[in-house]
mmCIF file of C-alpha atoms and ligand atoms in Angstrom:
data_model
loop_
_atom_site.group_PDB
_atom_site.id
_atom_site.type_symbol
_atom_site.label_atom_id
_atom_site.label_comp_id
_atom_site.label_asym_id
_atom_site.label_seq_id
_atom_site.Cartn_x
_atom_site.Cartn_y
_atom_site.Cartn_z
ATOM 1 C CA UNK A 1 -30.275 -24.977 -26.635
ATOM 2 C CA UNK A 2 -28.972 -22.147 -24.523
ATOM 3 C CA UNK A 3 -25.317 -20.332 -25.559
ATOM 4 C CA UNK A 4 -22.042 -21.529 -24.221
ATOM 5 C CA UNK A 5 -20.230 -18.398 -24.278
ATOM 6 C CA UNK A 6 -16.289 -17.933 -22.633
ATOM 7 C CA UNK A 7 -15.855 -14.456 -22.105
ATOM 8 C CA UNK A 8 -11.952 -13.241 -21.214
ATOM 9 C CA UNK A 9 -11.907 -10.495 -18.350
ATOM 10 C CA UNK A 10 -8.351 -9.225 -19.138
ATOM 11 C CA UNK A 11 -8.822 -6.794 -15.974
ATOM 12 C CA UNK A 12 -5.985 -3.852 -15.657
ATOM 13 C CA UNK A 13 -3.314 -6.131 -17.746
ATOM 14 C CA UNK A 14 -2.232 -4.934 -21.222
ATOM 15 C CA UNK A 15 -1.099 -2.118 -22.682
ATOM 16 C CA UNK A 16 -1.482 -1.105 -26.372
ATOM 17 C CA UNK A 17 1.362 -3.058 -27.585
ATOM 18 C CA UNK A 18 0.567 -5.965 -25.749
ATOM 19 C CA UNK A 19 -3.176 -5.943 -26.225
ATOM 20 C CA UNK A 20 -1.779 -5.805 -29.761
ATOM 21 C CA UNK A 21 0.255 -8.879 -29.707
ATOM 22 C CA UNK A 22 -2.140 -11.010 -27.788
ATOM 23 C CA UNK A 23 -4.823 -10.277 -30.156
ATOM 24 C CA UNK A 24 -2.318 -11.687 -32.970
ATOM 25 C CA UNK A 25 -2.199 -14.625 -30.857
ATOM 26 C CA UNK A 26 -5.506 -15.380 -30.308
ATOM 27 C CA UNK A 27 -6.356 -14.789 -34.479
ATOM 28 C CA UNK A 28 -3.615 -17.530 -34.936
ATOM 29 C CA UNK A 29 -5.224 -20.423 -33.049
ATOM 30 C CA UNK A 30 -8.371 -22.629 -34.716
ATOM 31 C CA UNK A 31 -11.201 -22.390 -32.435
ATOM 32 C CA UNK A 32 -13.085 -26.395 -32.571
ATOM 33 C CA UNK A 33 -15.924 -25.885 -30.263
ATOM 34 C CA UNK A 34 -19.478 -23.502 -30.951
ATOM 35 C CA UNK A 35 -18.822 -20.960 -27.731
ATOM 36 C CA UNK A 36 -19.238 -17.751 -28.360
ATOM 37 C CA UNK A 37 -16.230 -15.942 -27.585
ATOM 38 C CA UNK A 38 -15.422 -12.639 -26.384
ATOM 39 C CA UNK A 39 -12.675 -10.698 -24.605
ATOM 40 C CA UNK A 40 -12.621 -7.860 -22.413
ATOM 41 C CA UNK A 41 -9.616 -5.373 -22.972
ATOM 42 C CA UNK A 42 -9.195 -2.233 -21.019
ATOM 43 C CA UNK A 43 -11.104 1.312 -22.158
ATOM 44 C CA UNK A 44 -8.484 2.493 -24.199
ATOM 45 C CA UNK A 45 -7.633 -0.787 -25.737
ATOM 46 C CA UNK A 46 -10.960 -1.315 -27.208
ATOM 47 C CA UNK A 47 -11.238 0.645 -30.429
ATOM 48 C CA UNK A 48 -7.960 -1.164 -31.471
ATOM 49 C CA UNK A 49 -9.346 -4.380 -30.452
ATOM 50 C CA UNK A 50 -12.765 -4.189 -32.249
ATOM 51 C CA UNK A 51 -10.643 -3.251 -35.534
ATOM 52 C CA UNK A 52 -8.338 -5.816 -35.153
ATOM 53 C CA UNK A 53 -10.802 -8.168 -34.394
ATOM 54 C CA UNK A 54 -13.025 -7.794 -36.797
ATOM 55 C CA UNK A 55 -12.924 -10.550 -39.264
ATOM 56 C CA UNK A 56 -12.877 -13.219 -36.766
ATOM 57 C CA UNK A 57 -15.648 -14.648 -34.252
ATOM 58 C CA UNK A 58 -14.114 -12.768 -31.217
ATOM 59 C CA UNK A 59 -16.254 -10.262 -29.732
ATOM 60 C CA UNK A 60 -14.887 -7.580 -27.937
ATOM 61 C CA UNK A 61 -16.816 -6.616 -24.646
ATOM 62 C CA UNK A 62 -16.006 -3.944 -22.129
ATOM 63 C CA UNK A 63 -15.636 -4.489 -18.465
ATOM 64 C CA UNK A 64 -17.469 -1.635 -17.184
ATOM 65 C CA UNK A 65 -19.776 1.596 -17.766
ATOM 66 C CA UNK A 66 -21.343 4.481 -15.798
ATOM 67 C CA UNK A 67 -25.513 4.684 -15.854
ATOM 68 C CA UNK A 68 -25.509 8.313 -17.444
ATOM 69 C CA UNK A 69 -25.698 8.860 -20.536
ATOM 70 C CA UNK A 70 -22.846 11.760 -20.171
ATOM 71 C CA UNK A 71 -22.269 14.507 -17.874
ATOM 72 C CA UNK A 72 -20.011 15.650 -14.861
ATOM 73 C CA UNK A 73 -18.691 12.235 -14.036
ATOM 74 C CA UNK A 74 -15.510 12.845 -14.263
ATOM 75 C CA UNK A 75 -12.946 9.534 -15.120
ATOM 76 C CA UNK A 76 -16.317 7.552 -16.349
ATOM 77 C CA UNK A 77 -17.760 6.386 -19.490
ATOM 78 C CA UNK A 78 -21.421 5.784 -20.767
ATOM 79 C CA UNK A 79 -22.902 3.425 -22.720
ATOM 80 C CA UNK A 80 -23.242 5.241 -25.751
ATOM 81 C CA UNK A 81 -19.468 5.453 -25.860
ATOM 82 C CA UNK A 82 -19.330 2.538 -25.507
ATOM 83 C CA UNK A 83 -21.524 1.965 -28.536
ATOM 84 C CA UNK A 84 -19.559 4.245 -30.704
ATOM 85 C CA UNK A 85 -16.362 2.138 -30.681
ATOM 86 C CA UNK A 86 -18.476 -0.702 -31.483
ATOM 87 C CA UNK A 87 -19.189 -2.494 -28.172
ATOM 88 C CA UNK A 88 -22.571 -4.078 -27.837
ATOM 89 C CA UNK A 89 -21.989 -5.761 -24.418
ATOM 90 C CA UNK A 90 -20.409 -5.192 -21.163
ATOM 91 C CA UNK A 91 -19.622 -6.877 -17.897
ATOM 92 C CA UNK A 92 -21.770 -5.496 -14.919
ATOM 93 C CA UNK A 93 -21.061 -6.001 -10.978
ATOM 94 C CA UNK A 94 -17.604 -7.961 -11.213
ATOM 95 C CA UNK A 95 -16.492 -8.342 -7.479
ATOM 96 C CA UNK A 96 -13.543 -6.423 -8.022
ATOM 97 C CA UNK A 97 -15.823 -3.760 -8.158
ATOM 98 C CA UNK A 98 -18.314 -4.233 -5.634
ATOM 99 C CA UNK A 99 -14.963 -4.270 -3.381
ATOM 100 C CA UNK A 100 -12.561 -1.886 -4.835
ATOM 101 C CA UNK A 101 -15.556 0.840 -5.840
ATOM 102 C CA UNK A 102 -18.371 -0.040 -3.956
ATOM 103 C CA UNK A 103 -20.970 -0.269 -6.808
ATOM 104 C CA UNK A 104 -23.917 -1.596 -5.096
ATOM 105 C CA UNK A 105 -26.614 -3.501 -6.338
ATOM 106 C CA UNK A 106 -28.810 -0.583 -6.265
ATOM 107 C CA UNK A 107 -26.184 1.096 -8.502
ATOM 108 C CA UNK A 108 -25.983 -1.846 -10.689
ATOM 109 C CA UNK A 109 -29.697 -2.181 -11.559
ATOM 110 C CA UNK A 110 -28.858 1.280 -12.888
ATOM 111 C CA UNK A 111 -26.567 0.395 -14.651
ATOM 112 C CA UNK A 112 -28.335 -2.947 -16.003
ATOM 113 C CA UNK A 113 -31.053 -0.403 -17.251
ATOM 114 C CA UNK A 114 -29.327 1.829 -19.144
ATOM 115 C CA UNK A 115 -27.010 -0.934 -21.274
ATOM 116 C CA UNK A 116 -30.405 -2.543 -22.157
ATOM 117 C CA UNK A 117 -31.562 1.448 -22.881
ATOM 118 C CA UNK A 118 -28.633 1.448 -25.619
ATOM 119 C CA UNK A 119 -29.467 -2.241 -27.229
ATOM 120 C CA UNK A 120 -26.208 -3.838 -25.096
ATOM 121 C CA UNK A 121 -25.896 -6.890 -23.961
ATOM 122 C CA UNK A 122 -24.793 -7.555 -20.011
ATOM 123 C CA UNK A 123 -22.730 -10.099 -18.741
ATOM 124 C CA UNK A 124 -23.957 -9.542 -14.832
ATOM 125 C CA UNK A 125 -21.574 -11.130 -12.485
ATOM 126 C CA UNK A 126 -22.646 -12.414 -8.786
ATOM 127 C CA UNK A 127 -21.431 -14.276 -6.191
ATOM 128 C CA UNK A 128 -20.850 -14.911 -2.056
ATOM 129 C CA UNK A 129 -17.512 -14.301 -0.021
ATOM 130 C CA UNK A 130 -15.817 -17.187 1.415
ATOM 131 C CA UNK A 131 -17.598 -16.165 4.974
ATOM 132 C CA UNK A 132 -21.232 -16.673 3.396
ATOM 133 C CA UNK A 133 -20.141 -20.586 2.039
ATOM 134 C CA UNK A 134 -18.721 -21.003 5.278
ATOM 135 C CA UNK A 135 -21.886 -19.925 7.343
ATOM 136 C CA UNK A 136 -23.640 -21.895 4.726
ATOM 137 C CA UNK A 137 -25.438 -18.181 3.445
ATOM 138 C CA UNK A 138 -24.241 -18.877 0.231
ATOM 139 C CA UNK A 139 -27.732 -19.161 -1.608
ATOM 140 C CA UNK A 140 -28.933 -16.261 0.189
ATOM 141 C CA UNK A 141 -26.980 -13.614 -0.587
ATOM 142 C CA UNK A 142 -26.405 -14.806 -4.583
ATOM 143 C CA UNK A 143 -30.421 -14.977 -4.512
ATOM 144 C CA UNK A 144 -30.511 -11.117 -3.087
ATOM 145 C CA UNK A 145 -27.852 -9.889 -5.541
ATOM 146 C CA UNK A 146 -30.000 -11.357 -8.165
ATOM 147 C CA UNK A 147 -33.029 -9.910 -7.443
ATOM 148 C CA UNK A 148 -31.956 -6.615 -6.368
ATOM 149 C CA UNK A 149 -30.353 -5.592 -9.709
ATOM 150 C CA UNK A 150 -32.346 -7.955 -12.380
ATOM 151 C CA UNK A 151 -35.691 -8.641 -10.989
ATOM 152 C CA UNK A 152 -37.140 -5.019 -11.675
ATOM 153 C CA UNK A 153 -37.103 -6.359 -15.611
ATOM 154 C CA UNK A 154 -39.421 -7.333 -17.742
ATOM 155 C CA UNK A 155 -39.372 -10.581 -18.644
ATOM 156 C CA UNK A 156 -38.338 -9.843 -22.279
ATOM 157 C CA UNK A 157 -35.488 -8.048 -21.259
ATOM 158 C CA UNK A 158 -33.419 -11.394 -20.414
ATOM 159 C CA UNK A 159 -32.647 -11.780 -24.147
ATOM 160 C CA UNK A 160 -29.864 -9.620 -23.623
ATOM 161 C CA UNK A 161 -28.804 -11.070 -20.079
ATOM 162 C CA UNK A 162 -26.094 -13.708 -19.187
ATOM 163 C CA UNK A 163 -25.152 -14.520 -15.638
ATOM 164 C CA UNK A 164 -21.712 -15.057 -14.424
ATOM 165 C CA UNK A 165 -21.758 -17.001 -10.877
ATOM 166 C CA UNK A 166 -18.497 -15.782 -9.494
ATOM 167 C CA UNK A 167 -17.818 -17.030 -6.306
ATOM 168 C CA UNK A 168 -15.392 -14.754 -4.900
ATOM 169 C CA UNK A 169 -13.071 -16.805 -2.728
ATOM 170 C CA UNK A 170 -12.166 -18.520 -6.068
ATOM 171 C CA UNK A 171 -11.505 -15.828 -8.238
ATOM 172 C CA UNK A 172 -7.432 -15.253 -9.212
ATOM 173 C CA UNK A 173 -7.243 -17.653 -5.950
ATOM 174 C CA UNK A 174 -6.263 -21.174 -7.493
ATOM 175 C CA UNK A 175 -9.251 -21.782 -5.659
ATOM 176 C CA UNK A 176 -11.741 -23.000 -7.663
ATOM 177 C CA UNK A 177 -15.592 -24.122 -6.966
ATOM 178 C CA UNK A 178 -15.636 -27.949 -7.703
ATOM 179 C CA UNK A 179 -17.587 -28.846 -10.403
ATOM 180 C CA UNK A 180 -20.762 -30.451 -8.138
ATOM 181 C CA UNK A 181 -21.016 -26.538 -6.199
ATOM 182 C CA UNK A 182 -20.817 -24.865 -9.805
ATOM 183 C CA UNK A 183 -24.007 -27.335 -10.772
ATOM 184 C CA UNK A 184 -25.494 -26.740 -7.426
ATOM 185 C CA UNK A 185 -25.369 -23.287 -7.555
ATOM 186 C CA UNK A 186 -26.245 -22.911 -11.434
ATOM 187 C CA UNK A 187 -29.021 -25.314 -10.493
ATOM 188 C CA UNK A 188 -30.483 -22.964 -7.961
ATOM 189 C CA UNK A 189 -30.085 -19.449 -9.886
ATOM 190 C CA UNK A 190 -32.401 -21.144 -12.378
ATOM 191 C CA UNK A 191 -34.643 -21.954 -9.904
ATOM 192 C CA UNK A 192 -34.777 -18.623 -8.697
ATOM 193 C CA UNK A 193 -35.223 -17.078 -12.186
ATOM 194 C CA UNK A 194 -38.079 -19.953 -12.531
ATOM 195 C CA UNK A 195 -39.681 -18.888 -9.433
ATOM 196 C CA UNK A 196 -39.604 -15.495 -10.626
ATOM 197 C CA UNK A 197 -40.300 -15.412 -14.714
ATOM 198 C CA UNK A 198 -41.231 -18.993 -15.457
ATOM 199 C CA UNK A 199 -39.640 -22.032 -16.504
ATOM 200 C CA UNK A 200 -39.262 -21.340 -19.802
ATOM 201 C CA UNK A 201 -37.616 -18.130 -19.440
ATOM 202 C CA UNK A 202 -35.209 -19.761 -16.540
ATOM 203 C CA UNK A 203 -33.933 -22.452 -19.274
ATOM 204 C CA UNK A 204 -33.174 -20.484 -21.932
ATOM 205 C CA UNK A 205 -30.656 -17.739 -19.815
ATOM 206 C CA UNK A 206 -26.971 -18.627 -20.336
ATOM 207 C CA UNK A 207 -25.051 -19.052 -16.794
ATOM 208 C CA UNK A 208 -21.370 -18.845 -16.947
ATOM 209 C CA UNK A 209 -19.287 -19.809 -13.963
ATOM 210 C CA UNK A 210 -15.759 -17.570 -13.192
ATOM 211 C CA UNK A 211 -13.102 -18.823 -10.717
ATOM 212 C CA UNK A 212 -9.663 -19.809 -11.289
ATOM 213 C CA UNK A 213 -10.868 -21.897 -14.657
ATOM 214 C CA UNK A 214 -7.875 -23.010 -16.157
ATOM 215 C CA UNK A 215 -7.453 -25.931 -19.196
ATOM 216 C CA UNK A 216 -7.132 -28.330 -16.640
ATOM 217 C CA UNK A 217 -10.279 -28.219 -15.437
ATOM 218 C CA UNK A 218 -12.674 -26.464 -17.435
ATOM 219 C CA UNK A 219 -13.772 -29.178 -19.312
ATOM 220 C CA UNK A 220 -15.096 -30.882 -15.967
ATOM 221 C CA UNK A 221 -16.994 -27.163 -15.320
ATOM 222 C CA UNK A 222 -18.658 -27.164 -18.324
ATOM 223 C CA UNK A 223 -19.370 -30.764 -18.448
ATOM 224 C CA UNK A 224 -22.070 -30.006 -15.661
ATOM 225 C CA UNK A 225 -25.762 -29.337 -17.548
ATOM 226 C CA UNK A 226 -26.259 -25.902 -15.647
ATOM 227 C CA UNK A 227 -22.931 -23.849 -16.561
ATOM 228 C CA UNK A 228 -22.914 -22.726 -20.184
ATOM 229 C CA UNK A 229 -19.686 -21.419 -20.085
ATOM 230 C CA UNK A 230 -16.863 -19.668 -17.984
ATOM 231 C CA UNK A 231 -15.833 -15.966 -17.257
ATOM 232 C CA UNK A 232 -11.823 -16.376 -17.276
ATOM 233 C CA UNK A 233 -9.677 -13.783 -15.314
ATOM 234 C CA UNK A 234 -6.106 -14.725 -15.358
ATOM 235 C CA UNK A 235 -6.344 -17.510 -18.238
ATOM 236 C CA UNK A 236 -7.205 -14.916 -20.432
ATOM 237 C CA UNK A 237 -3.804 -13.494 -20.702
ATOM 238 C CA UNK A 238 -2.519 -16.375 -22.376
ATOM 239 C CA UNK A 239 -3.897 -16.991 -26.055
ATOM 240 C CA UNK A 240 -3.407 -20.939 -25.829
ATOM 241 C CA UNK A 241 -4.891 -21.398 -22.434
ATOM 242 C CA UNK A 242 -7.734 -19.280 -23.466
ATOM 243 C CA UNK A 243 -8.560 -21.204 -26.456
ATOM 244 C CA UNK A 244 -7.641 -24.926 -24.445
ATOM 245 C CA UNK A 245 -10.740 -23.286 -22.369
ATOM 246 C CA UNK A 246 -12.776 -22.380 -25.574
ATOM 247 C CA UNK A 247 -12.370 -25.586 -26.921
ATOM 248 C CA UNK A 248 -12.863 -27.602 -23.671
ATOM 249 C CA UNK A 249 -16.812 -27.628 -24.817
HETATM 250 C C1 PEP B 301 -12.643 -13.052 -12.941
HETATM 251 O O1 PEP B 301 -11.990 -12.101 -12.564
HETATM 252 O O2 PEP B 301 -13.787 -12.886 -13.401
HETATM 253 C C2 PEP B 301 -12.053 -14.382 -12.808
HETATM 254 C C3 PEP B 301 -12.835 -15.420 -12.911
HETATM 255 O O3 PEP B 301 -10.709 -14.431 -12.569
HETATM 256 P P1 PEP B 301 -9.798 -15.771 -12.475
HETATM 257 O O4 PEP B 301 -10.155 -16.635 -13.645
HETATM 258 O O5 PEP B 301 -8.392 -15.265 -12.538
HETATM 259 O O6 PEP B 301 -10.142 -16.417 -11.173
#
């Protein structure tokens, strides 16, 4: 039985106060499904999280890192920083950075490496622009991003791997990939982690899906046999929506 994780990306939203409050929030509301769940504050909103989180089953994740271990990088931070606040995973090759920073898979696979160097888990996010569904490329390019930051790995390495299919014209869009493209496309990425590492391996790899899910339709999303769970943007902000999508398994 593979993981159903939801995992909130709470982006550049939240300051201290109001990671604070939001936090109180989402301690106050029963969670009735078996997702893992975990939530992404900003850098300097994670010590406080992981403290104030810690006596519940919330895990706090960060949404970023740099592939050095230190050095003259000036604005960035490393892994083991990450570490000693007491985060063991992080998101990897969200859109909004591809775009906005141009981190590049190449960059990424860096990256990838030297989480899994410091014992982290990555959420590695993926997914085609509205031009490649349109020219039907779609497969294509998620295939390439897959391969050109994972498939360097060792097979034992995907322990500490989740995918997040993200398609990009649905994310913070309204737009969201119906429920029959999410299986299609979850469908294939195991196929092309089969065709690389094995069935075995391919089945066992949780696959979240991120775009615009909201409480109204995750349960539909997660209802399909390939997604294992969602990566939530804007949702995230709002403790009860977040938890309607936690408990939508
Ligand atoms: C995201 O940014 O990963 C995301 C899925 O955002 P939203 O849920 O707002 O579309």
């Amino acid at each position: 039985m593979r993981q159903q994780i939801v995992a909130g990306n709470w982006k550049m939203n939240n300051d201290l106060s109001q990671t604070e409050s939001l936090i109180s929030e989402l301690k106050n509301i029963k969670k009735t499904s078996n997702a893992e769940v975990m939530v992404a504050p900003t850098f300097t909103n994670l010590l406080t999280a992981v403290k104030a989180l810690k006596t519940v089953d919330i895990e706090v994740i960060a949404q970023n890192m740099h592939f050095a271990e230190n050095g003259a990088y000036t604005g960035e931070i490393s892994a083991a920083m990450l570490k000693s606040v007491g985060i063991n995973t992080v998101i990897l090759g969200h859109s909004e950075r591809r775009a906005y920073f141009n981190e590049t898979d190449d960059m990424l696979a860096k990256k990838v490496d030297a989480a899994l160097a410091n014992n982290m888990r990555v959420i590695f996010c993926f997914g085609e622009e509205l031009a490649d569904r349109k020219s039907g490329n779609h497969e294509h390019i998620v295939e390439s991003q897959i391969k050109n930051a994972l498939f360097h790995l060792d097979a034992s390495a995907f322990k500490n791997i989740v995918l997040a299919y993200e398609p990009v014209w649905a994310i913070g869009t309204g737009e969201t990939a119906s429920p029959e493209q999410a299986q299609d496309m979850h469908a294939f990425i195991r196929k092309t982690l089969s065709n690389k590492y094995g069935n075995a391996l391919a089945n066992s790899v949780s696959i979240l899906y991120g775009g615009s899910v909201k409480p109204n339709n995750a349960q539909e999303i997660f209802s399909k046999p390939d997604v294992d769970g969602g990566l939530i943007g804007g949702a995230a902000l709002n403790a009860t929506d977040f938890f309607a999508i936690v408990n939508a398994f």
